């Protein structure tokens, strides 16, 4: 990939850990934790017990390069890319095939015309919420990559497409949502590998529709991208909520993914 290694020597916990410890009720545990915070000899390292689900999506737009890097910097030893499919059969990181209307700025771009269901504003007369449906399968991979990632949210009472892009929950922040960098599955592998992380891709439900790439081709492509990137089997845990995906992977890639004895 031409990328240089950025293996992490330590973890940046940020201010939240100290805030939470100091906010605890008085107890022996609080005393111990406060002592740990003051101990300059302690070194926090990344841990496989910490998994970056969609990256660090409480603060950063999910499934963006920035979100993945933040998760790794904050100590995640494993990072998850949810895998969806574009119109031209490329694998990209999105929580579902059809969530671009809430996780990207697509409705504020010319690509809004390609959405499966165009934006419909809130109807005050009927009380019908504003709606839209925009899918990765509506766009080519290049079109997908041209979008900006944002915090997953929408404004059901929006009367304009720009208003619809709002609605970020109060327990999240838009501070880092300036224009999240959308990534392909292969790019996520390069980024996570570069930082010394491990992988748990989740294949999301794929609706083929008019696309030329078949479901089994998608299943195979997901695994092959790790093989092509030279990722050791012991560092990747493919997952899916759909049993047919698992039933495909085990006979076809069981020996490929089995860690060495």
Short mmCIF file of C-alpha atoms in Angstrom, two decimals, residues 72-201:
data_model
loop_
_atom_site.label_atom_id
_atom_site.label_comp_id
_atom_site.label_asym_id
_atom_site.label_seq_id
_atom_site.Cartn_x
_atom_site.Cartn_y
_atom_site.Cartn_z
CA UNK A 72 -6.66 2.28 17.69
CA UNK A 73 -5.09 5.28 19.42
CA UNK A 74 -7.49 4.82 22.35
CA UNK A 75 -6.44 1.20 22.83
CA UNK A 76 -8.60 -1.01 20.65
CA UNK A 77 -6.63 -4.08 19.66
CA UNK A 78 -9.33 -5.18 17.20
CA UNK A 79 -11.39 -2.97 14.88
CA UNK A 80 -14.64 -3.83 13.11
CA UNK A 81 -15.49 -2.96 9.52
CA UNK A 82 -19.12 -3.70 8.65
CA UNK A 83 -18.99 -4.73 4.99
CA UNK A 84 -21.45 -3.48 2.36
CA UNK A 85 -21.31 -3.54 -1.46
CA UNK A 86 -21.24 -0.75 -4.06
CA UNK A 87 -22.90 -0.68 -7.47
CA UNK A 88 -19.67 -1.79 -9.15
CA UNK A 89 -19.16 -4.70 -6.75
CA UNK A 90 -16.57 -3.21 -4.40
CA UNK A 91 -16.63 -3.84 -0.65
CA UNK A 92 -16.87 -0.77 1.57
CA UNK A 93 -17.28 -0.11 5.29
CA UNK A 94 -20.86 0.81 6.24
CA UNK A 95 -23.17 -0.45 8.98
CA UNK A 96 -25.76 -1.47 6.41
CA UNK A 97 -26.26 -1.44 2.66
CA UNK A 98 -28.75 1.41 2.95
CA UNK A 99 -27.68 3.95 5.57
CA UNK A 100 -25.93 6.64 3.52
CA UNK A 101 -28.80 9.07 4.12
CA UNK A 102 -28.04 9.12 7.86
CA UNK A 103 -24.27 8.48 7.94
CA UNK A 104 -23.03 10.69 5.09
CA UNK A 105 -23.74 14.04 3.47
CA UNK A 106 -25.19 12.46 0.32
CA UNK A 107 -28.48 14.39 0.49
CA UNK A 108 -26.52 17.65 0.29
CA UNK A 109 -24.71 16.54 -2.88
CA UNK A 110 -25.61 15.90 -6.52
CA UNK A 111 -25.48 12.16 -5.76
CA UNK A 112 -28.78 12.54 -3.90
CA UNK A 113 -30.45 12.02 -7.29
CA UNK A 114 -29.15 8.43 -7.27
CA UNK A 115 -30.74 7.46 -3.95
CA UNK A 116 -33.18 4.53 -4.00
CA UNK A 117 -35.81 6.73 -2.37
CA UNK A 118 -35.46 10.51 -2.76
CA UNK A 119 -35.75 12.83 0.22
CA UNK A 120 -39.35 13.52 1.22
CA UNK A 121 -39.84 16.36 3.72
CA UNK A 122 -41.84 16.23 6.92
CA UNK A 123 -45.56 16.68 6.27
CA UNK A 124 -47.06 18.85 8.97
CA UNK A 125 -50.58 18.16 7.74
CA UNK A 126 -50.36 14.38 8.09
CA UNK A 127 -47.55 14.17 10.63
CA UNK A 128 -45.56 11.89 8.29
CA UNK A 129 -41.85 11.98 9.09
CA UNK A 130 -39.20 13.08 6.61
CA UNK A 131 -37.69 10.08 4.82
CA UNK A 132 -34.98 9.03 2.39
CA UNK A 133 -33.15 5.82 1.50
CA UNK A 134 -29.66 5.95 0.04
CA UNK A 135 -27.64 2.76 -0.43
CA UNK A 136 -24.05 1.84 -1.19
CA UNK A 137 -25.50 -0.17 -4.07
CA UNK A 138 -26.84 3.07 -5.58
CA UNK A 139 -23.29 4.35 -6.12
CA UNK A 140 -20.01 3.28 -7.65
CA UNK A 141 -17.08 2.96 -5.29
CA UNK A 142 -15.63 6.25 -6.60
CA UNK A 143 -18.93 8.04 -5.97
CA UNK A 144 -19.12 6.49 -2.50
CA UNK A 145 -15.59 7.65 -1.68
CA UNK A 146 -16.47 11.23 -2.68
CA UNK A 147 -18.93 11.56 0.21
CA UNK A 148 -18.22 12.84 3.71
CA UNK A 149 -18.96 10.70 6.74
CA UNK A 150 -21.06 12.27 9.51
CA UNK A 151 -22.48 11.17 12.82
CA UNK A 152 -25.29 8.64 12.29
CA UNK A 153 -28.43 10.72 12.73
CA UNK A 154 -31.39 12.31 10.99
CA UNK A 155 -34.06 14.88 11.73
CA UNK A 156 -37.48 13.32 11.26
CA UNK A 157 -39.16 16.76 11.24
CA UNK A 158 -36.91 18.18 8.53
CA UNK A 159 -38.46 20.20 5.73
CA UNK A 160 -35.20 20.38 3.74
CA UNK A 161 -32.53 17.83 2.93
CA UNK A 162 -29.93 19.86 4.83
CA UNK A 163 -32.12 19.85 7.94
CA UNK A 164 -32.55 16.09 7.60
CA UNK A 165 -28.78 15.62 7.97
CA UNK A 166 -28.96 16.99 11.52
CA UNK A 167 -30.34 15.34 14.62
CA UNK A 168 -27.11 14.18 16.27
CA UNK A 169 -27.94 12.77 19.71
CA UNK A 170 -26.96 14.87 22.72
CA UNK A 171 -24.72 12.07 24.02
CA UNK A 172 -22.62 12.29 20.85
CA UNK A 173 -20.71 15.19 19.33
CA UNK A 174 -20.24 16.78 15.91
CA UNK A 175 -16.87 18.19 16.96
CA UNK A 176 -14.94 15.74 14.75
CA UNK A 177 -17.60 15.36 12.05
CA UNK A 178 -16.18 17.92 9.64
CA UNK A 179 -15.85 15.47 6.72
CA UNK A 180 -15.11 11.89 7.71
CA UNK A 181 -13.07 9.93 5.16
CA UNK A 182 -15.08 6.99 3.80
CA UNK A 183 -13.03 3.85 3.16
CA UNK A 184 -13.22 0.64 1.22
CA UNK A 185 -12.86 -2.66 3.04
CA UNK A 186 -9.39 -3.08 1.53
CA UNK A 187 -8.38 0.40 2.69
CA UNK A 188 -9.60 -0.39 6.20
CA UNK A 189 -7.35 -3.45 6.23
CA UNK A 190 -4.34 -1.34 5.23
CA UNK A 191 -5.10 1.30 7.85
CA UNK A 192 -5.70 -1.10 10.73
CA UNK A 193 -2.69 -3.23 9.78
CA UNK A 194 -0.51 -0.12 9.61
CA UNK A 195 -1.34 0.63 13.25
CA UNK A 196 -0.77 -2.94 14.41
CA UNK A 197 -4.47 -3.72 14.92
CA UNK A 198 -6.45 -6.88 14.25
CA UNK A 199 -9.70 -7.37 12.37
CA UNK A 200 -13.28 -8.48 12.82
CA UNK A 201 -15.18 -7.75 9.60
#
